[in-house]
Short mmCIF file of C-alpha atoms and ligand atoms in Angstrom, two decimals:
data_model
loop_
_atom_site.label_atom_id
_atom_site.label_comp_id
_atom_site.label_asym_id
_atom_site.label_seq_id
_atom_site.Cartn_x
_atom_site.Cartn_y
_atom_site.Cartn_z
CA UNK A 1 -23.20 -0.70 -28.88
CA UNK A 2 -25.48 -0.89 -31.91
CA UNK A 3 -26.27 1.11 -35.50
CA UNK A 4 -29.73 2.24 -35.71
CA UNK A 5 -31.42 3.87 -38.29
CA UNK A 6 -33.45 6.04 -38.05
CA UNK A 7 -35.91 7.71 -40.68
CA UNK A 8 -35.23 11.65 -40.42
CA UNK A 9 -38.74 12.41 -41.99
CA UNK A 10 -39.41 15.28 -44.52
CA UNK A 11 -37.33 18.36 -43.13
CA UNK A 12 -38.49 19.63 -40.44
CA UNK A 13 -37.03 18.74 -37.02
CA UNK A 14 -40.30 18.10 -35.05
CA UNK A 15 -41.08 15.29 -37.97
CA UNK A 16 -38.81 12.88 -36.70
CA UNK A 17 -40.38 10.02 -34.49
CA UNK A 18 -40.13 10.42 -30.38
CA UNK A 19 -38.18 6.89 -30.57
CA UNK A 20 -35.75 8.38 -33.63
CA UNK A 21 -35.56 11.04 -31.06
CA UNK A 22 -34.23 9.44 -28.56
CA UNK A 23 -31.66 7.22 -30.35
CA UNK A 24 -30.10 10.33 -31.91
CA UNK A 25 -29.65 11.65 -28.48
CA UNK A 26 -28.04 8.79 -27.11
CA UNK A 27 -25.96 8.70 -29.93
CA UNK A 28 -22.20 9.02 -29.71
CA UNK A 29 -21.52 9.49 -33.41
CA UNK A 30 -24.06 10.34 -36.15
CA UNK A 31 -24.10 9.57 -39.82
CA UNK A 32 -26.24 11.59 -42.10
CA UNK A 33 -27.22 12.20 -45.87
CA UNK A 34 -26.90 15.99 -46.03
CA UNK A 35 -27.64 15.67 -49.12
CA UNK A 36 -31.12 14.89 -48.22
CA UNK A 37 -31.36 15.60 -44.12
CA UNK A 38 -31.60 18.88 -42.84
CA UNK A 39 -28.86 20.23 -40.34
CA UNK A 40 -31.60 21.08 -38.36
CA UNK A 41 -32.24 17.61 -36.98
CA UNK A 42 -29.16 17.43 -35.27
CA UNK A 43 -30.33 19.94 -32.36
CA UNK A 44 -31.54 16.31 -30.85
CA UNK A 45 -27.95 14.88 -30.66
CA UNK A 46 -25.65 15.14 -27.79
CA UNK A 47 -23.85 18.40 -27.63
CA UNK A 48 -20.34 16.38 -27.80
CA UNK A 49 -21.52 13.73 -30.38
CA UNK A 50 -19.21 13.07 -33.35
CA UNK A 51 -21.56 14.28 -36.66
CA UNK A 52 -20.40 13.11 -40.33
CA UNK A 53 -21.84 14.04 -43.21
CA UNK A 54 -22.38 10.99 -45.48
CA UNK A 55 -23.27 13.30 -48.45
CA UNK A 56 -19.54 12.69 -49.71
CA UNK A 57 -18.80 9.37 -48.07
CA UNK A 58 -18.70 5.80 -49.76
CA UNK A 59 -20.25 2.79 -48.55
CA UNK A 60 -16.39 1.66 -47.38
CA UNK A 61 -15.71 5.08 -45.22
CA UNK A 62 -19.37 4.35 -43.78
CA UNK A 63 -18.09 1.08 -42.98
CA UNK A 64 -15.52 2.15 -42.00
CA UNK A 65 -17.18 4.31 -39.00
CA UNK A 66 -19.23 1.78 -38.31
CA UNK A 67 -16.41 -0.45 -37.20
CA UNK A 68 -14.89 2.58 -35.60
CA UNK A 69 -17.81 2.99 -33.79
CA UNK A 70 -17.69 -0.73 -32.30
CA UNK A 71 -14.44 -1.28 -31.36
CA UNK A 72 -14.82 1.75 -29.17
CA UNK A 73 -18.54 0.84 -28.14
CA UNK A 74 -20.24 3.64 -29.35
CA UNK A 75 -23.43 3.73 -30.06
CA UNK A 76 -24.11 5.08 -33.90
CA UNK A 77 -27.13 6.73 -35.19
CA UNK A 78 -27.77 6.96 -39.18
CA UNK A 79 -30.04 9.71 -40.54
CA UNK A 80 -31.95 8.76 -43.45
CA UNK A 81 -34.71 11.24 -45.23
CA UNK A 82 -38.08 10.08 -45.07
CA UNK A 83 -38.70 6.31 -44.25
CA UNK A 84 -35.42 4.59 -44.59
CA UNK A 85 -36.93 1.44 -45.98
CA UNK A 86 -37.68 3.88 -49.22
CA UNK A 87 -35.55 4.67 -51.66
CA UNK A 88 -32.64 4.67 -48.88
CA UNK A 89 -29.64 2.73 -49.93
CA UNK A 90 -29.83 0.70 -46.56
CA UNK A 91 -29.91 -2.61 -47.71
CA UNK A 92 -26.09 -2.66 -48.42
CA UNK A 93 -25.01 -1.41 -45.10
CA UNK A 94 -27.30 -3.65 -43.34
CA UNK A 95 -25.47 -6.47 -45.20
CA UNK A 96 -21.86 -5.28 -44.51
CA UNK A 97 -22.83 -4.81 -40.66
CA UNK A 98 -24.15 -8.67 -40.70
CA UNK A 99 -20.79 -9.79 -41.79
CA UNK A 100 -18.96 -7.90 -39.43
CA UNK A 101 -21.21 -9.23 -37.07
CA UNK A 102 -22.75 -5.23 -35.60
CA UNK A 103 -25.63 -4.97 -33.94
CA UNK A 104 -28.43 -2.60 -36.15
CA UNK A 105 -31.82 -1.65 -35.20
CA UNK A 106 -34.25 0.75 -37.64
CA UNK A 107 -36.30 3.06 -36.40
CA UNK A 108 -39.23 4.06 -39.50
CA UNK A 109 -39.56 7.69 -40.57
CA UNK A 110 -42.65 9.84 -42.06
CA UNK A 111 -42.15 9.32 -45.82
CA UNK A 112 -42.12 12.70 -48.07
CA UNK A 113 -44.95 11.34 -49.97
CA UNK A 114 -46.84 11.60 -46.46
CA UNK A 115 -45.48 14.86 -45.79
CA UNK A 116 -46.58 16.22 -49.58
CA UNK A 117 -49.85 14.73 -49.28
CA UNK A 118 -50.13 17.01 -45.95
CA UNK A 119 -48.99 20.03 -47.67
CA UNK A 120 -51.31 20.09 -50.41
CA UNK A 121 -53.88 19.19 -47.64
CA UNK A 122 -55.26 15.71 -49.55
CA UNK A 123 -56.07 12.84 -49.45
CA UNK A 124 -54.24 10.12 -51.67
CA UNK A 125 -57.05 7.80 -51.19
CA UNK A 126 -60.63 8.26 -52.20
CA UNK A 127 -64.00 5.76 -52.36
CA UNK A 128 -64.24 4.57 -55.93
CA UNK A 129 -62.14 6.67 -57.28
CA UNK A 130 -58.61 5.03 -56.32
CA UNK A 131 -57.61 2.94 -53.62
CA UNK A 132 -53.95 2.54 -54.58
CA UNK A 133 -50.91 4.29 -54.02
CA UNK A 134 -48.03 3.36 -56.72
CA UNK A 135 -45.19 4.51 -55.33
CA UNK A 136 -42.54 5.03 -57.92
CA UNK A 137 -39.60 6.71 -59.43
CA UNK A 138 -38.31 8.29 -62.43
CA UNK A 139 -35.19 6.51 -63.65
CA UNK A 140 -31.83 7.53 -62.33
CA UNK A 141 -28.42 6.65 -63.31
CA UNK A 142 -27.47 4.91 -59.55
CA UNK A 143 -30.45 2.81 -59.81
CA UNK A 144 -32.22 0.95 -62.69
CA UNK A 145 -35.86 1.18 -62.87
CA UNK A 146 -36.71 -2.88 -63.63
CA UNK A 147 -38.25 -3.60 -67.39
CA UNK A 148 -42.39 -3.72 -66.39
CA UNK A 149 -42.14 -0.61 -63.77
CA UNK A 150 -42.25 2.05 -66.44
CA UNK A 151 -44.06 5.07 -65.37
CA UNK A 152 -46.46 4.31 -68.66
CA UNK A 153 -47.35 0.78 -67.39
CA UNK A 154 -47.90 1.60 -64.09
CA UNK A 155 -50.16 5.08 -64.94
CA UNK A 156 -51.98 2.22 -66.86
CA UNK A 157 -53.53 1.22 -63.49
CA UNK A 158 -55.49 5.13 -62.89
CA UNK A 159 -54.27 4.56 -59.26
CA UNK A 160 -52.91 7.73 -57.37
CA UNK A 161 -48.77 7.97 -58.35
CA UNK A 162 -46.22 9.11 -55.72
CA UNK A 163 -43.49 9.32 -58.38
CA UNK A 164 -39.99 9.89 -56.54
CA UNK A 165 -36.59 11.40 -57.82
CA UNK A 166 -38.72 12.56 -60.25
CA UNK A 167 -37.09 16.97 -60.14
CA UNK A 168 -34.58 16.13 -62.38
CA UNK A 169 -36.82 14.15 -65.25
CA UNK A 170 -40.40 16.17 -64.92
CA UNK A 171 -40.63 16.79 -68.25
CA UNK A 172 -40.17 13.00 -69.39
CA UNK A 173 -42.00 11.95 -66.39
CA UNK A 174 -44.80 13.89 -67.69
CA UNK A 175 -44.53 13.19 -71.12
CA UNK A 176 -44.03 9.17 -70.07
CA UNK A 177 -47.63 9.04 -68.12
CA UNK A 178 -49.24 11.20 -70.98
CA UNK A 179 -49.02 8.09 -72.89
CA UNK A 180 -51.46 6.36 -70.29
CA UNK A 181 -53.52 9.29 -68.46
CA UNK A 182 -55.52 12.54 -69.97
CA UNK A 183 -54.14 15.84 -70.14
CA UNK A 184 -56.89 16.75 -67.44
CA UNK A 185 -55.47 14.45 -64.96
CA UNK A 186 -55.11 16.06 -61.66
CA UNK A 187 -51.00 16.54 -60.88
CA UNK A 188 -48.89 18.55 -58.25
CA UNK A 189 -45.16 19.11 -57.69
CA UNK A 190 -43.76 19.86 -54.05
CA UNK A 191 -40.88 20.94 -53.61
CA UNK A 192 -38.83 20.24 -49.94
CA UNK A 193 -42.22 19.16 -48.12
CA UNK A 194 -41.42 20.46 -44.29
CA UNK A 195 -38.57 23.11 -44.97
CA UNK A 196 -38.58 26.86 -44.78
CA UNK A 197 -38.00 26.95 -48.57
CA UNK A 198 -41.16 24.58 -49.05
CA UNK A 199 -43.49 25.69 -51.97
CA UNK A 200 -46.50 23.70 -54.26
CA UNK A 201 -47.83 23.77 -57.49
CA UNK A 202 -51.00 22.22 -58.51
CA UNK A 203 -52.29 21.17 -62.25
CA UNK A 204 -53.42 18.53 -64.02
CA UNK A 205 -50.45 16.47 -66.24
CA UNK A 206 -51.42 18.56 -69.44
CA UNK A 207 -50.46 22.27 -67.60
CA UNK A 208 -48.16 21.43 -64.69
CA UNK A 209 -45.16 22.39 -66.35
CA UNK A 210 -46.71 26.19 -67.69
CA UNK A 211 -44.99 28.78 -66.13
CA UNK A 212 -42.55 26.44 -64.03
CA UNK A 213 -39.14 27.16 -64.27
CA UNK A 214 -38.09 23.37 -64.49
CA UNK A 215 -34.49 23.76 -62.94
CA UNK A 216 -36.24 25.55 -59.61
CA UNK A 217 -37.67 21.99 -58.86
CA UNK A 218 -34.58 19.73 -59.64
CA UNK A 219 -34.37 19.00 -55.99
CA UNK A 220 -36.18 17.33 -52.91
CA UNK A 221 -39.36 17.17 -55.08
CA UNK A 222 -42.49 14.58 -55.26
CA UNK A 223 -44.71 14.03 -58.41
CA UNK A 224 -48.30 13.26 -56.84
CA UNK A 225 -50.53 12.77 -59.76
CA UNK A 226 -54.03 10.84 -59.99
CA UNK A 227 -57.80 11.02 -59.73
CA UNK A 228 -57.77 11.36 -56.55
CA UNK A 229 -56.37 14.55 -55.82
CA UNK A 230 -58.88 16.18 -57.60
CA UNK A 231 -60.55 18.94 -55.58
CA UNK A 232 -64.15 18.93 -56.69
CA UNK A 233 -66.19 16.64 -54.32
CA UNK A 234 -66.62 13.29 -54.67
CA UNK A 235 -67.83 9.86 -53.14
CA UNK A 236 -66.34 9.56 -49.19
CA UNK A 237 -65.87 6.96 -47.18
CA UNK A 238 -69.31 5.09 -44.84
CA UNK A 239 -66.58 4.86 -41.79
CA UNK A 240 -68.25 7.68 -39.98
CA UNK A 241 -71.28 8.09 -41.18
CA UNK A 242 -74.61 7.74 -38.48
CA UNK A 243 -75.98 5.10 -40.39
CA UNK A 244 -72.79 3.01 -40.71
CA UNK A 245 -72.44 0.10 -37.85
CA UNK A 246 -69.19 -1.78 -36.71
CA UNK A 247 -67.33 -3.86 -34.16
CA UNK A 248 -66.72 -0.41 -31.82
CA UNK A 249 -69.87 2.02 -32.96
CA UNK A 250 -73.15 0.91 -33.62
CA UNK A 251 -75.50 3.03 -36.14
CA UNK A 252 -76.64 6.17 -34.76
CA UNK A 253 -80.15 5.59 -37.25
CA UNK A 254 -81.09 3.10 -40.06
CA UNK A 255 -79.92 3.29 -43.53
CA UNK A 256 -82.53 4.72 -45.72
C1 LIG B 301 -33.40 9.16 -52.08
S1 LIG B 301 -35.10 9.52 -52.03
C2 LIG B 301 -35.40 9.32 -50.31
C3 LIG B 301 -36.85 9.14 -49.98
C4 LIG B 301 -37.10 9.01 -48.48
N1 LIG B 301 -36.57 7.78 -47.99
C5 LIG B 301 -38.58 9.14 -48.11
O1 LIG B 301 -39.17 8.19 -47.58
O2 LIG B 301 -39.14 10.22 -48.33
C6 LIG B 301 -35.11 11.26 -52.26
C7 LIG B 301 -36.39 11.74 -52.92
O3 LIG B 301 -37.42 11.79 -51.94
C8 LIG B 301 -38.26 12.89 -52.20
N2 LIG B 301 -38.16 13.83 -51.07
C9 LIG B 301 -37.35 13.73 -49.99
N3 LIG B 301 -37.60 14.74 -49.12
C10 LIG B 301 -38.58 15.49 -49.67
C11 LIG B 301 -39.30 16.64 -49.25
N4 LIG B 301 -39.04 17.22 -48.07
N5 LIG B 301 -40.26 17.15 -50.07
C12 LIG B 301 -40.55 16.55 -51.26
N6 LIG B 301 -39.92 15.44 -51.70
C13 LIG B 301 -38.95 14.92 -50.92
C14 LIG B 301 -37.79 13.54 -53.49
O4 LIG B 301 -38.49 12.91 -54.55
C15 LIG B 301 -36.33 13.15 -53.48
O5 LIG B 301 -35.81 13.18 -54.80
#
């Protein structure tokens, strides 16, 4: 018997790893964040498999299954959205399930930052324009945001922002990196990355919010802002160019 967790991905069903996969379908009872995890990713469980909805559930009735779970040796998987090691609450469990002495495995997830990057069809990195991903996100009331991580001091850097949890605070997000960045600064909002109901909107910081009904994008959405998502071309990377040698590809010709 073990707990494994597993990272659900963005949405979609077929975004789930091969190896998350399989652990949900050897699953006899399966924990997930509603909230956060679409039904849809439980066509990969077992047909008979008990399903629970954590969306309403406190860390104690979690527990609680857990222990359930191992005194009758069943194996339990736990459905987190995204990667689970982000923003996932899985620390606490993990700690609980040491003291009661349960085995736990996790199995990673693709990250919605990933999966927005993919739907606005960019790049978060580019040559000597950034090179960093901050990944953030805007204060909420279950979590503190630490003094020194303010969206303003970390804008400060002009690296490429992932900026979390941010639907219900865009406006103050917005208004918070205005301190650091221009107006012209590229920006985008996506909204459930993966899911039927996806949709996209891309800016820069000083128009992002024209013509958005704010309360449309409280949910399931991603801030991606920076430099780098700018569309116009730019410097790319030497990696495959002909004249660029390394350990598995020599040059095709010489530098000129
Ligand atoms: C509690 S966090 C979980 C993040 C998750 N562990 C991950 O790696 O994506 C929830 C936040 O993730 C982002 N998010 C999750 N799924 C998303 C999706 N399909 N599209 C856009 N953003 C998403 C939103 O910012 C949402 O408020």
């Amino acid at each position: 018997m073990k707990v494994t967790f597993i990272g659900a991905g963005p949405g979609a069903a077929d975004l789930i790893t091969l190896r998350g996969a399989r652990a949900l379908a050897e699953a006899n009872i399966v924990l997930y964040a509603g909230s956060l995890v679409s039904r849809d990713m439980l066509v990969h469980c077992q047909p008979d498999a008990e399903i629970h909805d954590t969306a309403s559930m406190n860390l104690e009735e979690q527990v609680a299954q857990y222990e359930r779970a191992s005194s009758l040796g069943w194996n339990v998987a736990r459905l987190h959205s995204g990667d689970p090691a982000i923003y996932g609450a899985i620390s606490e469990q993990m700690r609980a399930l040491e003291t009661l002495g349960i085995p736990y495995e996790v199995v990673p997830g693709v990250s919605s930052f990933t999966a927005a990057a993919a739907v606005l069809k960019t790049s978060l990195t580019r040559p000597e324009v950034s090179q960093t991903i901050i990944i953030t996100r805007a204060e909420g009331r279950a979590s503190a945001v630490p003094e020194g991580e303010s969206l303003a001091s970390l804008a400060a850097h002009g690296a490429t922002m992932a900026i979390f949890l941010s639907g219900a605070g865009l406006t103050k997000a917005i208004d918070e990196l205005l301190c650091e960045l221009p107006a012209t600064t590229p920006a985008a909002v996506v909204c459930k990355a993966s899911w039927p109901q996806e949709k996209h909107h891309t800016a820069t910081l000083g128009t992002l919010l024209d013509g958005l009904t704010a309360d449309e994008w409280r949910l399931s959405t991603m801030l991606l802002v920076g430099q780098a998502l700018a569309s116009e071309p730019g410097a790319v990377s030497r990696l495959y160019s002909p004249e660029y040698s390394h350990r598995f590809r020599k040059a095709a010709r010489d530098p000129q």
